[in-house]
Amino acid sequence: MPAGLLGIEELDRTEIESILERAKHFQPIQSQAFKKSDVLRGRMVVNLFFEASTRTRTSFEIAAKRLGADAVSITASGSSVSKGESLVDTLNTLAAMRPDAIIMRHSASGAPHFLARYLPIPIINAGDGTHEHPTQALLDALTIRDQKGTIEGLRVAIIGDIAHSRVARSNVQLLAKFGTEVVLCGPASLVPPELARLAAGVTLTHDIHEAIRDADVVMMLRVQLERQHEAAFPASEYFRFYGLRLEHLDLAKPDAIVMHPGPINRGRELSSDVADSHRSMILNQVENGIAVRMAVLERILGQ
Ligand code: CP
């Protein structure tokens, strides 16, 4: 079967470093546009998104076009899925149109893995349920490396709805390959004890102050209301205990950075003054999303 990208779990440290190196090459210099190349001229990628997305879908589309490929985007609401077509029938239909790769987001964990077993086309996972979001972890790693010069030897606090977060799982997988210390933090209902077994070097706490103390990176996560089956915390109560405010950052290292994969909810997981502060790397992450996805598409389709 052709190799796509299903998860960080399948990549070793050397492969991750090679993607990050290549992504650096695609980063824009100061206010210039992203670099252009025609390495994928004549190739076609299909963005198939069964869940909402702003950042991932748009940046994959831009990345494909910057490399000279044609890109088509399909969302569940605009496709025949809304008329009852099954996932397999939709994918077989798209495969018959001979795209060179399918980039897929789906609410079911493992959906891209299932398709990768049946379709003779590389599948790139753009987020599957609560399982993995590999290109998010790669762009987060690039952002950390840009700011800190390294990923090794850092303390990274990941705070919020860890239980439902594919971003947290992919980041933990990646950071563990670099021996990074990872602290997962949130209310007990959103940070169950089994998460400590995700990888070596992972610890859990329900105290935001403990998580942030001496952190180099504070990564905030959205509360994924769409994946919760029980009544959620009211926003004000959640913010009181787990929302990041400027005063919390006094506990972190003096040059600590704040990250968030987006979409952000101001007043729930972080305050506006944190989101808009010089510590916030939220828009750097978005920018790095294009560079990383160019590196991933080139790696998969550029041979
Ligand atoms: N970070 C992320 O996956 O954002 P989108 O849901 O907007 O793609």
mmCIF file of C-alpha atoms and ligand atoms in Angstrom:
data_model
loop_
_atom_site.group_PDB
_atom_site.id
_atom_site.type_symbol
_atom_site.label_atom_id
_atom_site.label_comp_id
_atom_site.label_asym_id
_atom_site.label_seq_id
_atom_site.Cartn_x
_atom_site.Cartn_y
_atom_site.Cartn_z
ATOM 1 C CA MET A 1 0.000 0.000 0.000
ATOM 2 C CA PRO A 2 1.299 3.516 -0.725
ATOM 3 C CA ALA A 3 2.564 5.417 2.293
ATOM 4 C CA GLY A 4 0.508 8.363 3.482
ATOM 5 C CA LEU A 5 0.612 9.806 6.981
ATOM 6 C CA LEU A 6 -1.771 8.300 9.516
ATOM 7 C CA GLY A 7 -0.153 9.231 12.811
ATOM 8 C CA ILE A 8 2.931 10.436 14.654
ATOM 9 C CA GLU A 9 3.141 6.994 16.236
ATOM 10 C CA GLU A 10 4.399 5.553 12.912
ATOM 11 C CA LEU A 11 7.202 8.128 12.468
ATOM 12 C CA ASP A 12 10.599 7.796 14.097
ATOM 13 C CA ARG A 13 12.589 10.736 15.375
ATOM 14 C CA THR A 14 14.779 10.941 12.254
ATOM 15 C CA GLU A 15 11.720 11.114 9.993
ATOM 16 C CA ILE A 16 10.191 13.853 12.159
ATOM 17 C CA GLU A 17 13.436 15.833 12.079
ATOM 18 C CA SER A 18 13.619 15.494 8.325
ATOM 19 C CA ILE A 19 10.035 16.832 7.892
ATOM 20 C CA LEU A 20 10.802 19.764 10.235
ATOM 21 C CA GLU A 21 14.015 20.568 8.336
ATOM 22 C CA ARG A 22 12.176 20.585 5.029
ATOM 23 C CA ALA A 23 9.345 22.693 6.518
ATOM 24 C CA LYS A 24 11.947 25.291 7.567
ATOM 25 C CA HIS A 25 12.887 25.582 3.911
ATOM 26 C CA PHE A 26 9.265 26.459 3.047
ATOM 27 C CA GLN A 27 8.786 29.066 5.798
ATOM 28 C CA PRO A 28 8.296 32.579 4.398
ATOM 29 C CA ILE A 29 11.087 35.052 5.036
ATOM 30 C CA GLN A 30 9.693 38.004 7.042
ATOM 31 C CA SER A 31 6.679 39.471 5.207
ATOM 32 C CA GLN A 32 7.241 37.558 1.962
ATOM 33 C CA ALA A 33 4.832 34.925 0.648
ATOM 34 C CA PHE A 34 5.356 31.183 1.099
ATOM 35 C CA LYS A 35 7.887 29.751 -1.321
ATOM 36 C CA LYS A 36 6.493 28.298 -4.555
ATOM 37 C CA SER A 37 7.573 25.169 -6.335
ATOM 38 C CA ASP A 38 6.218 23.023 -9.151
ATOM 39 C CA VAL A 39 7.384 19.725 -7.700
ATOM 40 C CA LEU A 40 3.763 18.471 -7.618
ATOM 41 C CA ARG A 41 2.672 19.884 -10.974
ATOM 42 C CA GLY A 42 0.087 17.589 -12.557
ATOM 43 C CA ARG A 43 -0.777 15.914 -9.234
ATOM 44 C CA MET A 44 -4.184 16.187 -7.597
ATOM 45 C CA VAL A 45 -5.051 16.052 -3.906
ATOM 46 C CA VAL A 46 -8.550 15.767 -2.479
ATOM 47 C CA ASN A 47 -9.351 17.347 0.897
ATOM 48 C CA LEU A 48 -12.221 15.294 2.337
ATOM 49 C CA PHE A 49 -13.478 16.817 5.572
ATOM 50 C CA PHE A 50 -16.330 15.164 7.475
ATOM 51 C CA GLU A 51 -15.815 17.588 10.388
ATOM 52 C CA ALA A 52 -15.514 21.367 10.490
ATOM 53 C CA SER A 53 -12.097 22.941 9.947
ATOM 54 C CA THR A 54 -10.658 26.357 9.182
ATOM 55 C CA ARG A 55 -6.910 25.952 9.682
ATOM 56 C CA THR A 56 -6.173 22.389 8.555
ATOM 57 C CA ARG A 57 -8.331 22.308 5.420
ATOM 58 C CA THR A 58 -7.258 25.735 4.184
ATOM 59 C CA SER A 59 -3.583 25.203 4.884
ATOM 60 C CA PHE A 60 -3.510 21.805 3.149
ATOM 61 C CA GLU A 61 -5.160 23.442 0.147
ATOM 62 C CA ILE A 62 -2.690 26.343 0.124
ATOM 63 C CA ALA A 63 0.242 23.955 0.657
ATOM 64 C CA ALA A 64 -0.822 21.779 -2.296
ATOM 65 C CA LYS A 65 -1.218 24.815 -4.556
ATOM 66 C CA ARG A 66 2.137 26.326 -3.514
ATOM 67 C CA LEU A 67 3.720 23.050 -4.658
ATOM 68 C CA GLY A 68 1.972 23.222 -8.032
ATOM 69 C CA ALA A 69 -0.684 20.543 -7.357
ATOM 70 C CA ASP A 70 -4.410 20.848 -7.995
ATOM 71 C CA ALA A 71 -6.496 20.713 -4.821
ATOM 72 C CA VAL A 72 -10.199 19.958 -4.469
ATOM 73 C CA SER A 73 -12.011 20.367 -1.143
ATOM 74 C CA ILE A 74 -15.135 18.411 -0.223
ATOM 75 C CA THR A 75 -17.071 18.744 3.025
ATOM 76 C CA ALA A 76 -19.619 16.254 4.342
ATOM 77 C CA SER A 77 -22.472 18.765 4.140
ATOM 78 C CA GLY A 78 -21.655 19.552 0.504
ATOM 79 C CA SER A 79 -21.242 15.904 -0.552
ATOM 80 C CA SER A 80 -23.519 12.928 -1.136
ATOM 81 C CA VAL A 81 -22.737 11.784 2.441
ATOM 82 C CA SER A 82 -25.609 14.126 3.343
ATOM 83 C CA LYS A 83 -27.828 11.933 1.108
ATOM 84 C CA GLY A 84 -26.920 8.757 2.988
ATOM 85 C CA GLU A 85 -23.881 7.531 0.999
ATOM 86 C CA SER A 86 -21.566 5.361 3.120
ATOM 87 C CA LEU A 87 -17.952 6.282 3.854
ATOM 88 C CA VAL A 88 -16.643 3.379 1.738
ATOM 89 C CA ASP A 89 -18.872 4.265 -1.229
ATOM 90 C CA THR A 90 -17.835 7.926 -1.022
ATOM 91 C CA LEU A 91 -14.167 6.986 -0.917
ATOM 92 C CA ASN A 92 -14.478 4.444 -3.760
ATOM 93 C CA THR A 93 -16.202 7.116 -5.833
ATOM 94 C CA LEU A 94 -13.402 9.591 -5.175
ATOM 95 C CA ALA A 95 -10.742 6.938 -5.807
ATOM 96 C CA ALA A 96 -12.270 6.294 -9.252
ATOM 97 C CA MET A 97 -11.448 9.926 -10.077
ATOM 98 C CA ARG A 98 -7.753 9.027 -9.579
ATOM 99 C CA PRO A 99 -6.502 11.625 -7.081
ATOM 100 C CA ASP A 100 -2.864 11.248 -6.020
ATOM 101 C CA ALA A 101 -3.689 11.583 -2.306
ATOM 102 C CA ILE A 102 -6.711 11.987 -0.043
ATOM 103 C CA ILE A 103 -6.461 14.224 3.022
ATOM 104 C CA MET A 104 -9.157 13.191 5.420
ATOM 105 C CA ARG A 105 -10.754 14.397 8.656
ATOM 106 C CA HIS A 106 -13.383 12.240 10.314
ATOM 107 C CA SER A 107 -15.112 12.056 13.704
ATOM 108 C CA ALA A 108 -14.401 8.312 14.005
ATOM 109 C CA SER A 109 -11.000 7.364 15.441
ATOM 110 C CA GLY A 110 -9.308 5.009 12.959
ATOM 111 C CA ALA A 111 -11.381 6.024 9.906
ATOM 112 C CA PRO A 112 -8.307 7.028 7.815
ATOM 113 C CA HIS A 113 -6.499 3.814 8.863
ATOM 114 C CA PHE A 114 -9.473 1.760 7.685
ATOM 115 C CA LEU A 115 -9.465 3.465 4.291
ATOM 116 C CA ALA A 116 -5.705 3.219 3.922
ATOM 117 C CA ARG A 117 -6.066 -0.577 4.071
ATOM 118 C CA TYR A 118 -8.528 -0.616 1.157
ATOM 119 C CA LEU A 119 -7.589 2.219 -1.182
ATOM 120 C CA PRO A 120 -4.482 2.233 -3.407
ATOM 121 C CA ILE A 121 -3.974 5.943 -2.671
ATOM 122 C CA PRO A 122 -1.936 7.623 0.091
ATOM 123 C CA ILE A 123 -4.231 8.806 2.889
ATOM 124 C CA ILE A 124 -3.176 11.740 5.076
ATOM 125 C CA ASN A 125 -4.883 11.947 8.448
ATOM 126 C CA ALA A 126 -6.132 15.496 9.103
ATOM 127 C CA GLY A 127 -7.625 14.489 12.474
ATOM 128 C CA ASP A 128 -9.507 11.278 13.359
ATOM 129 C CA GLY A 129 -11.880 11.438 16.325
ATOM 130 C CA THR A 130 -9.966 11.563 19.597
ATOM 131 C CA HIS A 131 -7.000 9.630 18.173
ATOM 132 C CA GLU A 132 -4.378 11.604 16.166
ATOM 133 C CA HIS A 133 -3.783 14.868 14.312
ATOM 134 C CA PRO A 134 -0.242 14.310 13.046
ATOM 135 C CA THR A 135 0.327 17.492 11.044
ATOM 136 C CA GLN A 136 -0.814 19.576 14.041
ATOM 137 C CA ALA A 137 1.879 17.966 16.214
ATOM 138 C CA LEU A 138 4.473 18.546 13.475
ATOM 139 C CA LEU A 139 3.593 22.236 13.142
ATOM 140 C CA ASP A 140 3.601 22.559 16.933
ATOM 141 C CA ALA A 141 7.075 20.983 17.043
ATOM 142 C CA LEU A 142 8.287 23.393 14.351
ATOM 143 C CA THR A 143 6.903 26.335 16.352
ATOM 144 C CA ILE A 144 8.597 25.127 19.552
ATOM 145 C CA ARG A 145 11.879 24.633 17.705
ATOM 146 C CA ASP A 146 11.641 28.091 16.100
ATOM 147 C CA GLN A 147 11.217 29.698 19.517
ATOM 148 C CA LYS A 148 13.395 27.475 21.740
ATOM 149 C CA GLY A 149 15.956 26.158 19.266
ATOM 150 C CA THR A 150 15.230 22.594 20.373
ATOM 151 C CA ILE A 151 12.478 20.252 21.531
ATOM 152 C CA GLU A 152 14.711 18.206 23.838
ATOM 153 C CA GLY A 153 15.074 18.967 27.534
ATOM 154 C CA LEU A 154 11.975 21.171 27.698
ATOM 155 C CA ARG A 155 9.006 21.037 30.045
ATOM 156 C CA VAL A 156 5.706 21.219 28.146
ATOM 157 C CA ALA A 157 2.390 21.671 29.987
ATOM 158 C CA ILE A 158 -0.694 20.619 27.999
ATOM 159 C CA ILE A 159 -3.818 21.959 29.710
ATOM 160 C CA GLY A 160 -7.492 21.372 29.000
ATOM 161 C CA ASP A 161 -9.678 18.627 27.602
ATOM 162 C CA ILE A 162 -6.980 15.976 27.182
ATOM 163 C CA ALA A 163 -9.438 13.065 27.137
ATOM 164 C CA HIS A 164 -11.032 14.114 23.835
ATOM 165 C CA SER A 165 -7.940 15.649 22.240
ATOM 166 C CA ARG A 166 -6.244 14.139 19.195
ATOM 167 C CA VAL A 167 -3.889 17.138 19.315
ATOM 168 C CA ALA A 168 -2.740 16.120 22.809
ATOM 169 C CA ARG A 169 -2.228 12.481 21.765
ATOM 170 C CA SER A 170 -0.161 13.372 18.687
ATOM 171 C CA ASN A 171 1.870 15.935 20.636
ATOM 172 C CA VAL A 172 2.572 13.471 23.452
ATOM 173 C CA GLN A 173 3.702 10.862 20.894
ATOM 174 C CA LEU A 174 6.013 13.366 19.205
ATOM 175 C CA LEU A 175 7.447 14.973 22.344
ATOM 176 C CA ALA A 176 8.130 11.560 23.895
ATOM 177 C CA LYS A 177 10.353 10.676 20.915
ATOM 178 C CA PHE A 178 12.516 13.683 21.884
ATOM 179 C CA GLY A 179 12.591 12.881 25.595
ATOM 180 C CA THR A 180 10.577 15.998 26.484
ATOM 181 C CA GLU A 181 8.911 16.233 29.914
ATOM 182 C CA VAL A 182 5.138 16.470 29.378
ATOM 183 C CA VAL A 183 2.612 17.439 32.081
ATOM 184 C CA LEU A 184 -1.050 16.887 31.247
ATOM 185 C CA CYS A 185 -3.488 19.011 33.259
ATOM 186 C CA GLY A 186 -7.240 19.516 33.478
ATOM 187 C CA PRO A 187 -10.261 18.521 35.547
ATOM 188 C CA ALA A 188 -10.334 14.855 36.594
ATOM 189 C CA SER A 189 -13.178 14.108 34.174
ATOM 190 C CA LEU A 190 -11.053 15.344 31.246
ATOM 191 C CA VAL A 191 -7.692 13.894 32.376
ATOM 192 C CA PRO A 192 -8.327 10.253 33.300
ATOM 193 C CA PRO A 193 -5.442 8.392 35.028
ATOM 194 C CA GLU A 194 -4.779 6.028 32.079
ATOM 195 C CA LEU A 195 -3.414 8.995 30.078
ATOM 196 C CA ALA A 196 -0.207 8.729 32.144
ATOM 197 C CA ARG A 197 0.504 5.554 30.144
ATOM 198 C CA LEU A 198 0.420 7.362 26.778
ATOM 199 C CA ALA A 199 4.225 7.588 26.709
ATOM 200 C CA ALA A 200 7.308 7.691 28.905
ATOM 201 C CA GLY A 201 7.905 11.036 30.618
ATOM 202 C CA VAL A 202 4.200 11.932 30.940
ATOM 203 C CA THR A 203 2.782 13.028 34.311
ATOM 204 C CA LEU A 204 -0.723 14.189 35.262
ATOM 205 C CA THR A 205 -1.995 16.923 37.547
ATOM 206 C CA HIS A 206 -5.353 18.596 38.156
ATOM 207 C CA ASP A 207 -3.703 21.777 39.454
ATOM 208 C CA ILE A 208 -2.993 24.382 36.758
ATOM 209 C CA HIS A 209 -0.357 26.106 38.942
ATOM 210 C CA GLU A 210 1.595 22.865 39.307
ATOM 211 C CA ALA A 211 1.416 22.262 35.561
ATOM 212 C CA ILE A 212 2.662 25.721 34.610
ATOM 213 C CA ARG A 213 5.454 25.940 37.212
ATOM 214 C CA ASP A 214 8.820 26.070 35.313
ATOM 215 C CA ALA A 215 7.177 25.239 31.973
ATOM 216 C CA ASP A 216 8.920 26.271 28.755
ATOM 217 C CA VAL A 217 5.760 25.769 26.735
ATOM 218 C CA VAL A 218 2.142 26.110 27.891
ATOM 219 C CA MET A 219 -0.168 24.486 25.365
ATOM 220 C CA MET A 220 -3.854 25.203 25.944
ATOM 221 C CA LEU A 221 -6.611 23.017 24.482
ATOM 222 C CA ARG A 222 -10.226 23.711 23.664
ATOM 223 C CA VAL A 223 -12.956 21.962 25.628
ATOM 224 C CA GLN A 224 -14.447 19.724 22.935
ATOM 225 C CA LEU A 225 -18.109 20.128 23.734
ATOM 226 C CA GLU A 226 -19.046 18.220 20.554
ATOM 227 C CA ARG A 227 -17.356 15.045 21.912
ATOM 228 C CA GLN A 228 -18.719 15.242 25.471
ATOM 229 C CA HIS A 229 -21.708 13.118 26.365
ATOM 230 C CA GLU A 230 -22.242 14.627 29.808
ATOM 231 C CA ALA A 231 -23.150 18.142 30.887
ATOM 232 C CA ALA A 232 -20.088 20.345 30.436
ATOM 233 C CA PHE A 233 -18.688 22.841 32.940
ATOM 234 C CA PRO A 234 -20.185 26.320 32.518
ATOM 235 C CA ALA A 235 -17.572 28.478 30.701
ATOM 236 C CA SER A 236 -17.075 30.812 33.689
ATOM 237 C CA GLU A 237 -16.468 27.929 36.120
ATOM 238 C CA TYR A 238 -14.031 26.193 33.750
ATOM 239 C CA PHE A 239 -12.163 29.464 33.200
ATOM 240 C CA ARG A 240 -11.904 30.048 36.958
ATOM 241 C CA PHE A 241 -10.010 26.782 37.513
ATOM 242 C CA TYR A 242 -8.386 25.954 34.157
ATOM 243 C CA GLY A 243 -8.406 29.139 32.099
ATOM 244 C CA LEU A 244 -4.943 30.610 31.438
ATOM 245 C CA ARG A 245 -4.500 34.184 32.696
ATOM 246 C CA LEU A 246 -1.438 36.439 32.488
ATOM 247 C CA GLU A 247 -0.642 36.030 36.207
ATOM 248 C CA HIS A 248 -0.288 32.245 35.732
ATOM 249 C CA LEU A 249 2.649 32.869 33.413
ATOM 250 C CA ASP A 250 4.699 34.292 36.317
ATOM 251 C CA LEU A 251 5.069 30.646 37.403
ATOM 252 C CA ALA A 252 6.475 29.535 34.042
ATOM 253 C CA LYS A 253 10.012 30.123 32.764
ATOM 254 C CA PRO A 254 10.568 33.818 31.974
ATOM 255 C CA ASP A 255 10.673 33.110 28.229
ATOM 256 C CA ALA A 256 7.820 30.580 28.212
ATOM 257 C CA ILE A 257 5.545 30.569 25.183
ATOM 258 C CA VAL A 258 1.797 29.957 24.961
ATOM 259 C CA MET A 259 0.367 27.763 22.223
ATOM 260 C CA HIS A 260 -3.134 26.701 21.182
ATOM 261 C CA PRO A 261 -4.096 24.645 18.110
ATOM 262 C CA GLY A 262 -7.262 26.710 17.616
ATOM 263 C CA PRO A 263 -10.058 27.405 17.355
ATOM 264 C CA ILE A 264 -9.647 29.366 20.595
ATOM 265 C CA ASN A 265 -12.468 30.248 22.976
ATOM 266 C CA ARG A 266 -11.547 33.481 24.755
ATOM 267 C CA GLY A 267 -12.829 33.503 28.326
ATOM 268 C CA ARG A 268 -13.072 29.713 28.472
ATOM 269 C CA GLU A 269 -9.572 28.215 28.077
ATOM 270 C CA LEU A 270 -7.548 31.430 27.974
ATOM 271 C CA SER A 271 -8.008 35.154 28.512
ATOM 272 C CA SER A 272 -7.864 37.646 25.670
ATOM 273 C CA ASP A 273 -4.782 39.342 27.105
ATOM 274 C CA VAL A 274 -2.912 36.003 27.011
ATOM 275 C CA ALA A 275 -4.157 35.196 23.473
ATOM 276 C CA ASP A 276 -3.003 38.615 22.229
ATOM 277 C CA SER A 277 0.247 38.818 24.246
ATOM 278 C CA HIS A 278 3.799 38.602 22.899
ATOM 279 C CA ARG A 279 3.968 35.131 24.505
ATOM 280 C CA SER A 280 1.211 33.811 22.256
ATOM 281 C CA MET A 281 2.397 31.715 19.293
ATOM 282 C CA ILE A 282 -1.120 30.985 18.037
ATOM 283 C CA LEU A 283 -0.682 32.717 14.672
ATOM 284 C CA ASN A 284 2.896 31.424 14.302
ATOM 285 C CA GLN A 285 1.360 27.937 14.575
ATOM 286 C CA VAL A 286 -1.099 28.733 11.782
ATOM 287 C CA GLU A 287 1.711 30.027 9.569
ATOM 288 C CA ASN A 288 3.846 26.974 10.280
ATOM 289 C CA GLY A 289 0.874 24.801 9.329
ATOM 290 C CA ILE A 290 1.386 25.674 5.669
ATOM 291 C CA ALA A 291 5.157 25.059 5.746
ATOM 292 C CA VAL A 292 4.743 21.704 7.500
ATOM 293 C CA ARG A 293 1.964 20.561 5.161
ATOM 294 C CA MET A 294 4.094 21.515 2.154
ATOM 295 C CA ALA A 295 6.877 19.327 3.578
ATOM 296 C CA VAL A 296 4.456 16.441 4.198
ATOM 297 C CA LEU A 297 2.864 16.621 0.734
ATOM 298 C CA GLU A 298 6.254 16.843 -0.957
ATOM 299 C CA ARG A 299 7.498 13.846 1.036
ATOM 300 C CA ILE A 300 4.473 11.721 0.142
ATOM 301 C CA LEU A 301 3.931 12.783 -3.483
ATOM 302 C CA GLY A 302 7.195 14.337 -4.596
ATOM 303 C CA GLN A 303 9.071 11.186 -5.627
HETATM 304 N N1 CP B 1 -6.113 23.030 14.792
HETATM 305 C C1 CP B 1 -7.077 22.601 13.955
HETATM 306 O O1 CP B 1 -7.142 21.421 13.589
HETATM 307 O O2 CP B 1 -7.927 23.577 13.531
HETATM 308 P P1 CP B 1 -9.130 23.367 12.520
HETATM 309 O O3 CP B 1 -10.167 22.520 13.232
HETATM 310 O O4 CP B 1 -9.645 24.760 12.190
HETATM 311 O O5 CP B 1 -8.609 22.664 11.299
#
